[in-house]
Amino acid sequence: MRATNLYAPTLREMPSDAELISHKLMLRGGFMRKSANGMYNFLPLGWKVIKKIENIIRDEMDKAGGQEIMMPILQPSELWEESGRWAAYGEEMMRLKDRHGHSYSLGPTHEEMITALVRNEVRSYKQLPLMLYQIQDKFRDERRPRFGLMRSREFIMKDLYSFDKDEAGMNISYEKMYKAYGNIFTRVGLKYRPVEADNGAIGGGHSHEFTAISDAGESFIACCTKCDYAASDEKAELKAIIPENETEEELKKVPTPNAHTIDLLVKCLNIPIEKTIKAVAYQTEQDELVLVFVRGDHDVNEAKVLHFVENARELRMADEDAIKAAGGCPGFMSPIGIKKGTKTLVDLTAYEMKNAVSGANEVDTHYTGVNPKRDFKNVIVADIRMVKEGDACPRCGAPFTLTRGIEVGQVFTLGTKYSEAMKATFLDENGKDKPFVMGCYGIGVGRTMAAIIEQKHDENGIIWPLSVAPFEVVVVPVNAKNEDQLKAAEKIYDELREKNIDALLDDRAERAGVKFKDADLIGYPLRITVGPKTVDEGIVEVKIRKTGDIKLFNMDNYLSEVLKVLEDL
Ligand code: ATP
Ligand code: MG
């Protein structure tokens, strides 16, 4: 490709409406343009990178036994009714009607559609295992689309679905995908960590998220400083913190005027925050009230709480009336005196506390001498708090560190959740009808591209890994109007392409400085400069983007030297 034919409109200034560096550099480098909120056009450079990432994904999916298919984006609501997710998916699903009034979703994911596809076709255990995947646009009406490709409303996802005859088979498929994901993220040049993850509303068994390490990420992962346990902050398992033993005091009501928050309570009674119990009152979509109690300095983990609530995808703060109807007093809540039958969860650590302070379900009043094991009745005691830096690893007890990251992929075991709901069965060895045992595996292609840039850039622009660079080498004649230079550059460009190197010839009549700046901004791994020295003395200058190193080669053997440099990148 010649730069004079390439549509790559670079911008002089950093766009001010973008927050993340990946987003800014993709706009400035002419990789993409915004079309609407959370929607983007890919320009030739951006699309080349996407295609390269996709081809690495394809290669690893095929090697692991996957077969590529393509399903429609438009999905009839009937399919989602079968699984129960037409109602459950909520506002994130984009919905529309055709001219006959039939309802559809713009697919946010494809479990339903693929289950419907195989249930009428795959009849025998002999046809299993089966792994089918597609790389396609997904639609999600995100609450806050932002950060460019990181959280958009239309985005490219690779989604693979596995079908097995039993759980053992499903686990083998899961392992294969887990390994393939590792290969993919290594090949695209990411520093990443697979972590145990919550399987959320999608349902099913266990799950891992592949998280690219980056301060720009929206996810936190908890990594043990000693053993190899690592989990998303939502998933990180926590054990009870056992306080020092104390003689149990009597429960006593004390006045705490206006102390309706933990901070005010701590000031009012002049006690350590670790002695307080904090309450959070939620309601589900079905308006069920869920009261949650954690130690004052801890935070409620809503993902963990959701495991104790049926048919709910989201929690909202409870209405005052609902709290009062259950016998609670907003700002002064306690499990003591709450109406029986109200779902009340107490965190493991809070439950172990001695002589703590909690609300008394009366305005401006708290209890002291609260000993939850003695005083709390009809409560569910469970791990329902967020991990904090320094919390103990559940496996070995060493402290956790919290690291920010970008979730680029996730693998789930689904079990028979969808196959049972949608009656997707096959005949087993004994001729009996069995539901498929499934798994699903997603990678965000655009988010992966953005994550690579977050990890690989400097003040001058992007530093692409060779495997996904829009072009591997740019050949820059210092003065393209000089015929000798242009000829020498064309020769090099042709020779590179003969060796199957993805090269760009920057034949624009721009000043050399402009072309060098663009090369750094766009981030080609190698720049070969052709100037008067090339013409007069046969010297070729090669600049490595990653290190800034400049190497001088002789025209006679530059090609083999360049190939070596590329191999070492
Ligand atoms: P998140 O928690 O970030 O909203 P998710 O867990 O809902 O993501 P999955 O359903 O696991 O996402 O989708 C698989 C992959 O698709 C994710 O790992 C991520 O890389 C990508 N992805 C999900 N939502 C978006 C989005 N709005 N924009 C871009 N990529 C996305
Ligand atoms: Mg996910």
Coordinates of C-alpha atoms and ligand atoms in Angstrom, one line a residue:
M1 CA 0.0 0.0 0.0
R2 CA 1.1 3.5 -0.8
A3 CA 0.4 6.2 1.7
T4 CA -0.9 8.4 -1.2
N5 CA -3.7 5.9 -1.7
L6 CA -4.3 5.2 2.0
Y7 CA -7.2 6.9 3.8
A8 CA -5.6 7.6 7.1
P9 CA -6.7 11.1 8.3
T10 CA -4.4 11.8 11.2
L11 CA -5.2 14.8 13.5
R12 CA -2.6 17.4 14.5
E13 CA -4.0 17.8 18.0
M14 CA -5.1 15.3 20.6
P15 CA -8.9 15.1 20.5
S16 CA -10.2 16.7 23.6
D17 CA -13.5 14.8 23.9
A18 CA -11.7 11.5 24.5
E19 CA -10.6 10.5 28.0
L20 CA -8.4 7.4 27.6
I21 CA -5.1 7.5 25.7
S22 CA -6.2 4.5 23.6
H23 CA -9.3 6.4 22.5
K24 CA -7.4 9.6 21.8
L25 CA -4.7 7.8 19.8
M26 CA -7.2 5.8 17.7
L27 CA -8.9 9.0 16.7
R28 CA -5.7 11.0 16.2
G29 CA -3.9 8.2 14.3
G30 CA -6.9 7.9 11.9
F31 CA -7.9 4.4 13.0
M32 CA -11.5 5.2 13.6
R33 CA -14.2 7.9 13.9
K34 CA -17.2 8.2 16.1
S35 CA -20.5 7.8 14.4
A36 CA -22.9 8.2 17.4
N37 CA -22.8 7.7 21.2
G38 CA -21.0 4.3 21.7
M39 CA -20.7 3.6 18.0
Y40 CA -17.6 3.8 15.7
N41 CA -16.6 3.7 12.1
F42 CA -13.3 1.8 11.6
L43 CA -11.1 3.4 9.0
P44 CA -8.6 1.3 7.0
L45 CA -5.8 1.3 9.6
G46 CA -8.2 0.4 12.4
W47 CA -9.9 -2.2 10.4
K48 CA -6.5 -3.8 9.5
V49 CA -5.7 -4.1 13.2
I50 CA -9.1 -5.6 13.9
K51 CA -8.7 -8.1 11.1
K52 CA -5.3 -9.2 12.4
I53 CA -6.6 -9.7 15.9
E54 CA -9.6 -11.6 14.5
N55 CA -7.3 -13.8 12.5
I56 CA -5.2 -14.7 15.5
I57 CA -8.5 -15.5 17.4
R58 CA -9.7 -17.6 14.4
D59 CA -6.5 -19.5 14.3
E60 CA -6.6 -20.4 17.9
M61 CA -10.3 -21.2 17.9
D62 CA -9.8 -23.5 14.9
K63 CA -6.8 -25.2 16.5
A64 CA -8.8 -25.9 19.6
G65 CA -11.5 -27.6 17.5
G66 CA -13.9 -24.7 16.9
Q67 CA -15.8 -24.2 13.7
E68 CA -16.7 -20.8 12.4
I69 CA -20.3 -20.0 11.6
M70 CA -22.4 -16.9 11.3
M71 CA -25.7 -16.3 13.0
P72 CA -28.1 -13.4 12.5
I73 CA -27.8 -10.3 14.6
L74 CA -31.6 -10.0 14.7
Q75 CA -33.1 -12.4 17.2
P76 CA -36.9 -13.1 17.6
S77 CA -38.2 -12.5 21.1
E78 CA -39.7 -16.0 21.2
L79 CA -36.2 -17.5 21.7
W80 CA -35.5 -15.2 24.6
E81 CA -39.0 -16.0 26.1
E82 CA -38.0 -19.7 26.1
S83 CA -34.9 -19.0 28.3
G84 CA -36.7 -16.4 30.4
R85 CA -34.2 -13.7 29.4
W86 CA -36.6 -11.6 27.4
A87 CA -37.8 -10.2 30.7
A88 CA -34.6 -10.8 32.7
Y89 CA -32.1 -9.1 30.4
G90 CA -33.5 -5.6 31.2
E91 CA -32.6 -2.3 29.6
E92 CA -29.3 -3.4 28.2
M93 CA -31.0 -5.3 25.4
M94 CA -31.8 -3.2 22.3
R95 CA -35.3 -4.2 21.1
L96 CA -37.3 -3.5 18.0
K97 CA -40.4 -4.5 16.1
D98 CA -40.8 -5.5 12.4
R99 CA -43.7 -4.2 10.2
H100 CA -45.9 -7.1 11.4
G101 CA -45.4 -6.1 15.0
H102 CA -43.1 -9.1 15.9
S103 CA -40.5 -8.3 18.6
Y104 CA -36.8 -8.8 18.1
S105 CA -33.6 -8.0 20.0
L106 CA -30.3 -6.9 18.4
G107 CA -28.3 -9.7 19.8
P108 CA -26.3 -8.8 23.0
T109 CA -25.1 -12.5 23.1
H110 CA -26.2 -15.7 21.3
E111 CA -26.8 -18.5 23.8
E112 CA -30.5 -18.7 22.8
M113 CA -29.9 -18.6 19.1
I114 CA -27.2 -21.2 19.0
T115 CA -29.1 -23.5 21.4
A116 CA -32.1 -23.3 19.0
L117 CA -29.8 -24.0 16.1
V118 CA -28.3 -27.2 17.4
R119 CA -31.4 -28.6 19.1
N120 CA -33.1 -29.5 15.8
E121 CA -30.0 -30.8 14.2
V122 CA -27.6 -32.5 16.6
R123 CA -29.4 -35.7 17.7
S124 CA -26.7 -38.1 18.9
Y125 CA -23.9 -38.2 21.4
K126 CA -21.7 -39.3 18.5
Q127 CA -21.9 -35.7 17.1
L128 CA -20.4 -34.3 20.3
P129 CA -18.4 -32.5 21.4
L130 CA -19.2 -29.6 19.2
M131 CA -17.7 -26.1 19.3
L132 CA -19.2 -23.4 17.1
Y133 CA -18.1 -19.8 17.0
Q134 CA -18.7 -16.5 15.2
I135 CA -17.0 -13.1 15.1
Q136 CA -19.7 -10.6 14.9
D137 CA -21.2 -7.3 16.1
K138 CA -23.1 -7.4 19.4
F139 CA -25.4 -4.7 20.7
R140 CA -25.8 -3.6 24.3
D141 CA -27.5 -0.5 25.5
E142 CA -24.8 0.2 28.1
R143 CA -25.8 2.6 30.9
R144 CA -22.7 4.6 30.3
P145 CA -21.0 4.0 26.9
R146 CA -17.5 5.4 27.2
F147 CA -13.8 5.1 26.6
G148 CA -14.2 4.5 22.9
L149 CA -14.0 0.9 22.0
M150 CA -13.8 -0.2 25.7
R151 CA -17.5 0.2 26.4
S152 CA -19.5 0.8 23.3
R153 CA -23.0 0.0 22.4
E154 CA -22.2 -1.8 19.1
F155 CA -19.0 -3.9 19.4
I156 CA -17.3 -6.9 17.8
M157 CA -17.2 -10.0 19.8
K158 CA -15.9 -13.5 19.2
D159 CA -18.4 -15.9 20.9
L160 CA -17.9 -19.6 21.0
Y161 CA -20.4 -22.1 22.4
S162 CA -19.5 -25.7 23.4
F163 CA -21.8 -28.7 23.5
D164 CA -20.9 -31.8 25.3
K165 CA -22.6 -35.0 26.4
D166 CA -21.7 -34.6 30.0
E167 CA -20.0 -32.5 32.6
A168 CA -16.6 -34.1 32.1
G169 CA -16.8 -33.3 28.4
M170 CA -17.8 -29.7 29.2
N171 CA -14.8 -29.3 31.5
I172 CA -12.4 -30.5 28.7
S173 CA -13.9 -28.0 26.3
Y174 CA -13.5 -25.3 29.0
E175 CA -9.9 -26.2 29.4
K176 CA -9.3 -26.1 25.7
M177 CA -10.8 -22.6 25.5
Y178 CA -8.9 -21.5 28.6
K179 CA -5.6 -22.5 26.9
A180 CA -6.6 -21.0 23.6
Y181 CA -7.4 -17.7 25.3
G182 CA -4.0 -17.7 26.9
N183 CA -2.4 -18.2 23.5
I184 CA -4.5 -15.4 21.9
F185 CA -3.7 -12.8 24.5
T186 CA 0.0 -13.7 24.4
R187 CA 0.1 -13.5 20.6
V188 CA -1.5 -10.1 20.5
G189 CA 1.1 -8.9 22.9
L190 CA -1.0 -8.3 26.0
K191 CA 0.2 -8.5 29.6
Y192 CA -2.8 -10.2 31.2
R193 CA -4.0 -12.4 34.0
P194 CA -6.8 -15.0 34.0
V195 CA -8.8 -14.6 37.2
E196 CA -11.7 -16.5 38.8
A197 CA -14.9 -14.6 38.0
D198 CA -18.4 -14.3 39.0
N199 CA -20.7 -15.9 36.4
G200 CA -23.4 -13.3 37.0
A201 CA -26.7 -13.3 35.3
I202 CA -25.6 -15.7 32.5
G203 CA -25.9 -18.5 35.0
G204 CA -24.1 -21.8 35.2
G205 CA -21.0 -23.0 36.9
H206 CA -17.5 -21.6 37.0
S207 CA -15.9 -18.8 35.1
H208 CA -12.6 -17.0 34.4
E209 CA -12.1 -13.5 33.2
F210 CA -9.0 -12.6 31.2
T211 CA -7.9 -9.3 32.4
A212 CA -5.3 -7.1 30.7
I213 CA -3.3 -5.3 33.3
S214 CA -3.9 -1.5 33.0
D215 CA -4.7 1.5 35.1
A216 CA -7.2 2.5 32.5
G217 CA -9.3 -0.5 33.3
E218 CA -12.7 -0.5 34.9
S219 CA -12.1 -3.9 36.7
F220 CA -10.2 -4.7 39.8
I221 CA -8.5 -8.0 40.3
A222 CA -7.3 -9.4 43.6
C223 CA -4.1 -11.3 43.4
C224 CA -2.6 -13.3 46.2
T225 CA 1.0 -12.1 47.0
K226 CA 2.0 -15.7 47.8
C227 CA 0.0 -18.4 46.0
D228 CA -1.5 -18.3 42.5
Y229 CA -5.0 -17.5 43.5
A230 CA -6.4 -14.5 41.6
A231 CA -10.0 -13.4 41.2
S232 CA -12.0 -10.5 40.1
D233 CA -12.9 -8.2 43.0
E234 CA -16.5 -9.3 42.7
K235 CA -15.5 -12.9 43.0
A236 CA -12.6 -12.9 45.4
E237 CA -13.6 -15.3 48.2
L238 CA -13.1 -14.0 51.7
K239 CA -13.1 -15.7 55.1
A240 CA -14.3 -14.2 58.3
I241 CA -11.9 -12.0 60.2
I242 CA -12.0 -13.2 63.7
P243 CA -11.5 -10.4 66.3
E244 CA -9.8 -10.9 69.7
N245 CA -12.0 -12.5 72.2
E246 CA -13.9 -10.2 74.5
T247 CA -16.5 -10.8 77.3
E248 CA -19.9 -10.3 75.8
E249 CA -21.6 -7.1 77.1
E250 CA -25.3 -6.7 77.3
L251 CA -27.3 -5.2 74.5
K252 CA -28.0 -1.5 75.3
K253 CA -29.8 1.3 73.5
V254 CA -27.8 4.6 73.4
P255 CA -28.9 7.9 71.9
T256 CA -27.0 8.9 68.7
P257 CA -28.6 12.1 67.5
N258 CA -28.3 12.6 63.7
A259 CA -25.7 9.7 63.5
H260 CA -27.4 8.2 60.4
T261 CA -24.1 7.4 58.6
I262 CA -21.2 5.3 59.8
D263 CA -18.9 8.3 59.8
L264 CA -21.3 10.3 62.0
L265 CA -21.7 7.3 64.3
V266 CA -18.0 6.9 64.7
K267 CA -17.7 10.6 65.6
C268 CA -20.7 10.5 67.8
L269 CA -19.7 7.6 70.0
N270 CA -15.9 8.1 69.5
I271 CA -15.4 4.4 68.5
P272 CA -13.2 2.7 65.9
I273 CA -15.0 2.1 62.6
E274 CA -14.2 -1.6 63.0
K275 CA -16.6 -1.7 65.9
T276 CA -19.6 -0.6 63.8
I277 CA -22.0 -2.6 61.7
K278 CA -23.2 -1.0 58.5
A279 CA -26.5 -1.7 56.9
V280 CA -27.5 -1.4 53.2
A281 CA -31.1 -1.9 52.1
Y282 CA -31.8 -3.0 48.6
Q283 CA -34.8 -3.9 46.5
T284 CA -34.9 -6.2 43.5
E285 CA -36.8 -5.7 40.2
Q286 CA -39.6 -7.7 41.9
D287 CA -39.5 -5.3 44.8
E288 CA -38.2 -7.9 47.2
L289 CA -36.5 -6.2 50.2
V290 CA -32.9 -7.4 50.9
L291 CA -31.2 -6.1 54.0
V292 CA -27.4 -6.5 54.1
F293 CA -25.1 -6.0 57.1
V294 CA -21.3 -5.7 56.9
R295 CA -18.6 -4.3 59.2
G296 CA -18.5 -0.5 59.1
D297 CA -15.3 -0.2 57.1
H298 CA -16.3 -2.9 54.6
D299 CA -18.4 -2.5 51.4
V300 CA -21.3 -4.7 50.2
N301 CA -20.5 -6.9 47.2
E302 CA -23.7 -6.7 45.1
A303 CA -22.6 -9.6 42.9
K304 CA -22.3 -11.9 45.9
V305 CA -25.6 -10.6 47.3
L306 CA -27.4 -11.5 44.0
H307 CA -26.5 -15.1 44.5
F308 CA -28.9 -15.1 47.4
V309 CA -31.8 -13.5 45.6
E310 CA -33.8 -15.4 43.0
N311 CA -34.8 -13.9 39.7
A312 CA -33.0 -10.7 40.1
R313 CA -30.4 -9.1 37.9
E314 CA -30.0 -5.8 39.6
L315 CA -30.4 -4.3 43.0
R316 CA -31.5 -0.8 43.7
M317 CA -31.5 1.2 46.9
A318 CA -34.7 0.3 48.8
D319 CA -37.5 2.8 49.3
E320 CA -38.0 4.2 52.8
D321 CA -41.5 2.8 52.9
A322 CA -40.4 -0.7 52.2
I323 CA -37.8 -0.5 54.9
K324 CA -40.3 0.8 57.4
A325 CA -42.9 -1.8 56.5
A326 CA -40.3 -4.5 57.4
G327 CA -39.7 -2.9 60.8
G328 CA -36.5 -1.1 59.8
C329 CA -35.5 2.5 60.4
P330 CA -33.5 4.1 57.6
G331 CA -30.1 5.3 58.9
F332 CA -30.5 3.3 62.1
M333 CA -30.9 -0.3 60.8
S334 CA -30.3 -3.5 62.7
P335 CA -31.3 -7.1 62.1
I336 CA -32.7 -7.0 65.6
G337 CA -36.5 -6.4 65.3
I338 CA -36.8 -6.9 61.6
K339 CA -40.0 -8.7 60.6
K340 CA -39.6 -12.4 60.1
G341 CA -39.4 -13.4 56.4
T342 CA -37.4 -10.3 55.4
K343 CA -34.3 -11.5 53.5
T344 CA -31.5 -10.4 55.8
L345 CA -27.8 -11.1 55.0
V346 CA -25.0 -10.7 57.4
D347 CA -21.3 -10.9 56.3
L348 CA -19.1 -13.5 57.8
T349 CA -16.8 -11.0 59.4
A350 CA -19.7 -8.9 60.8
Y351 CA -21.2 -12.0 62.2
E352 CA -18.0 -12.7 64.2
M353 CA -17.9 -9.2 65.8
K354 CA -17.9 -8.8 69.6
N355 CA -19.6 -5.9 71.4
A356 CA -20.3 -4.1 68.2
V357 CA -22.5 -1.1 67.5
S358 CA -25.5 -1.3 65.1
G359 CA -28.6 0.7 64.6
A360 CA -31.6 0.0 66.8
N361 CA -34.4 0.4 64.2
E362 CA -35.4 3.7 66.0
V363 CA -34.6 7.2 65.0
D364 CA -31.4 8.6 66.6
T365 CA -30.7 5.4 68.5
H366 CA -28.1 2.6 68.2
Y367 CA -27.4 -0.6 70.1
T368 CA -24.0 -1.1 71.8
G369 CA -22.9 -4.5 73.0
V370 CA -24.1 -6.2 69.8
N371 CA -22.9 -9.7 69.6
P372 CA -24.4 -11.0 66.3
K373 CA -24.0 -14.7 67.0
R374 CA -26.1 -14.2 70.1
D375 CA -28.4 -11.4 69.0
F376 CA -29.2 -11.8 65.3
K377 CA -32.0 -14.2 64.5
N378 CA -33.3 -15.4 61.1
V379 CA -30.3 -14.1 59.2
I380 CA -28.3 -15.7 56.4
V381 CA -24.6 -15.6 57.2
A382 CA -22.4 -15.5 54.1
D383 CA -19.4 -14.0 52.3
I384 CA -21.1 -10.8 50.8
R385 CA -18.5 -8.1 51.0
M386 CA -16.0 -6.5 48.6
V387 CA -12.3 -7.5 48.9
K388 CA -9.9 -4.8 50.1
E389 CA -6.2 -4.4 49.6
G390 CA -4.5 -6.5 52.3
D391 CA -7.4 -8.9 52.9
A392 CA -6.3 -12.5 53.4
C393 CA -6.3 -15.0 50.5
P394 CA -8.8 -17.8 51.2
R395 CA -6.3 -20.4 50.1
C396 CA -3.1 -19.5 51.9
G397 CA -3.8 -16.5 54.1
A398 CA -1.3 -14.2 52.5
P399 CA -2.5 -10.6 51.7
F400 CA -4.1 -9.7 48.5
T401 CA -3.0 -6.8 46.3
L402 CA -5.6 -5.1 44.1
T403 CA -4.7 -4.3 40.5
R404 CA -6.7 -2.5 37.9
G405 CA -7.4 -4.2 34.6
I406 CA -9.5 -4.4 31.4
E407 CA -11.7 -7.5 31.0
V408 CA -10.8 -8.6 27.5
G409 CA -12.4 -12.0 27.5
Q410 CA -14.4 -14.4 29.7
V411 CA -15.1 -18.1 29.7
F412 CA -18.1 -19.7 31.4
T413 CA -19.4 -23.2 32.0
L414 CA -23.2 -23.0 31.5
G415 CA -24.1 -26.6 32.2
T416 CA -27.7 -27.4 31.1
K417 CA -29.2 -24.0 32.0
Y418 CA -30.1 -23.2 28.4
S419 CA -30.5 -26.7 27.0
E420 CA -33.0 -27.6 29.7
A421 CA -35.0 -24.4 29.4
M422 CA -35.0 -24.7 25.6
K423 CA -35.4 -28.4 25.5
A424 CA -32.3 -29.0 23.5
T425 CA -31.5 -32.7 23.9
F426 CA -29.6 -35.5 22.2
L427 CA -29.7 -39.3 22.5
D428 CA -27.0 -40.7 24.8
E429 CA -25.2 -44.1 24.5
N430 CA -28.3 -45.8 26.1
G431 CA -30.8 -44.1 23.7
K432 CA -31.9 -41.7 26.5
D433 CA -32.8 -38.1 25.9
K434 CA -30.2 -35.8 27.6
P435 CA -29.8 -32.0 27.6
F436 CA -26.6 -30.7 26.1
V437 CA -24.0 -29.6 28.6
M438 CA -22.8 -26.3 27.4
G439 CA -20.1 -23.6 27.8
C440 CA -19.7 -20.1 26.3
Y441 CA -16.6 -18.1 25.7
G442 CA -16.4 -14.4 24.6
I443 CA -13.6 -12.0 23.5
G444 CA -14.2 -8.3 22.9
V445 CA -12.2 -7.7 19.7
G446 CA -12.3 -3.9 19.9
R447 CA -11.7 -3.8 23.6
T448 CA -8.7 -6.0 23.0
M449 CA -7.4 -3.5 20.5
A450 CA -7.9 -0.6 22.9
A451 CA -6.2 -2.6 25.7
I452 CA -3.1 -3.2 23.6
I453 CA -2.8 0.5 23.0
E454 CA -3.3 1.2 26.7
Q455 CA -0.3 -1.0 27.4
K456 CA 1.8 -0.1 24.5
H457 CA 2.2 3.6 23.7
D458 CA 4.5 6.5 24.6
E459 CA 4.3 10.3 24.3
N460 CA 4.7 10.1 20.5
G461 CA 2.0 7.5 19.8
I462 CA 1.2 3.8 19.6
I463 CA 3.8 1.0 19.7
W464 CA 2.1 -1.9 18.0
P465 CA 3.3 -5.4 18.5
L466 CA 4.3 -6.9 15.2
S467 CA 1.4 -9.4 15.2
V468 CA -1.4 -6.8 15.0
A469 CA 0.4 -3.7 13.6
P470 CA -1.6 -2.1 10.8
F471 CA 1.6 -2.4 8.7
E472 CA 4.7 -4.1 9.9
V473 CA 7.2 -1.7 8.2
V474 CA 6.9 1.8 6.8
V475 CA 9.3 2.8 4.1
V476 CA 9.9 6.6 4.1
P477 CA 11.7 8.4 1.3
V478 CA 12.9 11.6 3.0
N479 CA 12.0 13.6 -0.1
A480 CA 9.5 11.8 -2.3
K481 CA 9.9 14.4 -5.0
N482 CA 13.5 13.3 -5.4
E483 CA 13.3 10.5 -8.0
D484 CA 16.4 8.6 -7.0
Q485 CA 15.1 8.4 -3.4
L486 CA 11.6 7.4 -4.4
K487 CA 13.1 4.7 -6.7
A488 CA 15.3 3.3 -3.9
A489 CA 12.3 3.4 -1.5
E490 CA 10.1 1.6 -4.1
K491 CA 12.8 -1.1 -4.5
I492 CA 12.9 -1.7 -0.8
Y493 CA 9.2 -1.7 -0.6
D494 CA 8.9 -4.3 -3.4
E495 CA 11.6 -6.5 -1.9
L496 CA 9.9 -6.4 1.5
R497 CA 6.5 -7.4 0.0
E498 CA 8.1 -10.2 -1.9
K499 CA 9.1 -11.6 1.5
N500 CA 5.5 -11.3 2.6
I501 CA 6.1 -8.4 4.9
D502 CA 3.1 -6.1 5.3
A503 CA 4.8 -2.8 4.2
L504 CA 3.6 0.7 3.6
L505 CA 5.4 3.1 1.3
D506 CA 5.0 6.7 2.6
D507 CA 5.3 8.3 -0.8
R508 CA 3.5 11.5 0.2
A509 CA 5.2 14.8 -0.8
E510 CA 5.2 15.9 2.9
R511 CA 8.2 17.1 4.9
A512 CA 10.2 14.2 6.3
G513 CA 9.4 15.5 9.9
V514 CA 5.7 15.2 9.2
K515 CA 6.1 11.6 7.9
F516 CA 8.3 10.6 10.8
K517 CA 5.8 12.0 13.3
D518 CA 2.9 10.1 11.6
A519 CA 5.0 6.9 11.6
D520 CA 5.5 7.2 15.4
L521 CA 1.9 8.2 16.0
I522 CA 0.4 5.3 14.0
G523 CA 3.0 3.0 15.5
Y524 CA 4.5 0.9 12.8
P525 CA 7.1 -1.5 14.4
L526 CA 9.8 -0.6 11.9
R527 CA 10.6 2.5 9.9
I528 CA 13.0 2.3 7.0
T529 CA 14.3 5.7 6.0
V530 CA 15.6 6.3 2.5
G531 CA 17.6 9.5 2.1
P532 CA 20.6 11.0 0.2
K533 CA 22.9 8.5 2.0
T534 CA 20.9 5.6 0.6
V535 CA 21.2 7.0 -2.8
D536 CA 24.9 8.1 -2.6
E537 CA 26.4 5.5 -0.2
G538 CA 23.9 2.6 -0.2
I539 CA 23.1 3.0 3.5
V540 CA 19.7 2.1 4.8
E541 CA 18.4 3.5 8.1
V542 CA 16.1 1.3 10.2
K543 CA 14.4 2.6 13.3
I544 CA 12.8 0.3 15.8
R545 CA 9.6 2.0 17.2
K546 CA 9.6 0.0 20.5
T547 CA 13.2 1.0 21.6
G548 CA 13.9 4.0 19.4
D549 CA 17.1 2.2 18.3
I550 CA 18.5 3.2 14.9
K551 CA 20.4 0.6 12.9
L552 CA 22.3 1.3 9.7
F553 CA 22.5 -1.5 7.1
N554 CA 24.1 -1.8 3.7
M555 CA 21.8 -1.9 0.7
D556 CA 23.4 -5.3 -0.2
N557 CA 22.3 -7.2 2.8
Y558 CA 19.7 -5.0 4.5
L559 CA 16.9 -7.4 3.7
S560 CA 18.2 -10.3 5.7
E561 CA 19.1 -7.9 8.5
V562 CA 15.6 -6.4 8.5
L563 CA 14.1 -9.9 8.6
K564 CA 16.3 -10.7 11.6
V565 CA 15.2 -7.5 13.4
L566 CA 11.5 -8.4 12.7
E567 CA 12.0 -11.9 14.1
D568 CA 13.4 -10.5 17.3
L569 CA 10.6 -8.0 17.9
Ligands
ATP1 P1 -18.5 -5.9 31.2 O1 -18.5 -6.5 32.6 O2 -17.2 -5.1 30.9 O3 -19.7 -5.1 31.0 P2 -19.4 -8.4 30.3 O4 -18.9 -9.2 31.4 O5 -20.8 -7.9 30.3 O6 -18.5 -7.1 30.2 P3 -19.3 -10.5 28.4 O7 -20.8 -10.8 28.3 O8 -18.5 -11.4 29.2 O9 -19.1 -9.0 28.9 O10 -18.8 -10.4 26.9 C1 -17.5 -10.9 26.4 C2 -16.5 -9.8 26.1 O11 -17.1 -8.8 25.3 C3 -16.0 -9.1 27.3 O12 -15.0 -9.8 28.0 C4 -15.5 -7.8 26.7 O13 -14.2 -8.0 26.2 C5 -16.4 -7.6 25.5 N1 -17.5 -6.6 25.8 C6 -18.5 -6.7 26.7 N2 -19.2 -5.5 26.7 C7 -18.6 -4.7 25.9 C8 -18.8 -3.3 25.4 N3 -19.9 -2.7 25.9 N4 -18.0 -2.7 24.6 C9 -16.9 -3.4 24.1 N5 -16.6 -4.7 24.5 C10 -17.5 -5.3 25.3
MG2 MG -17.7 -10.7 31.3

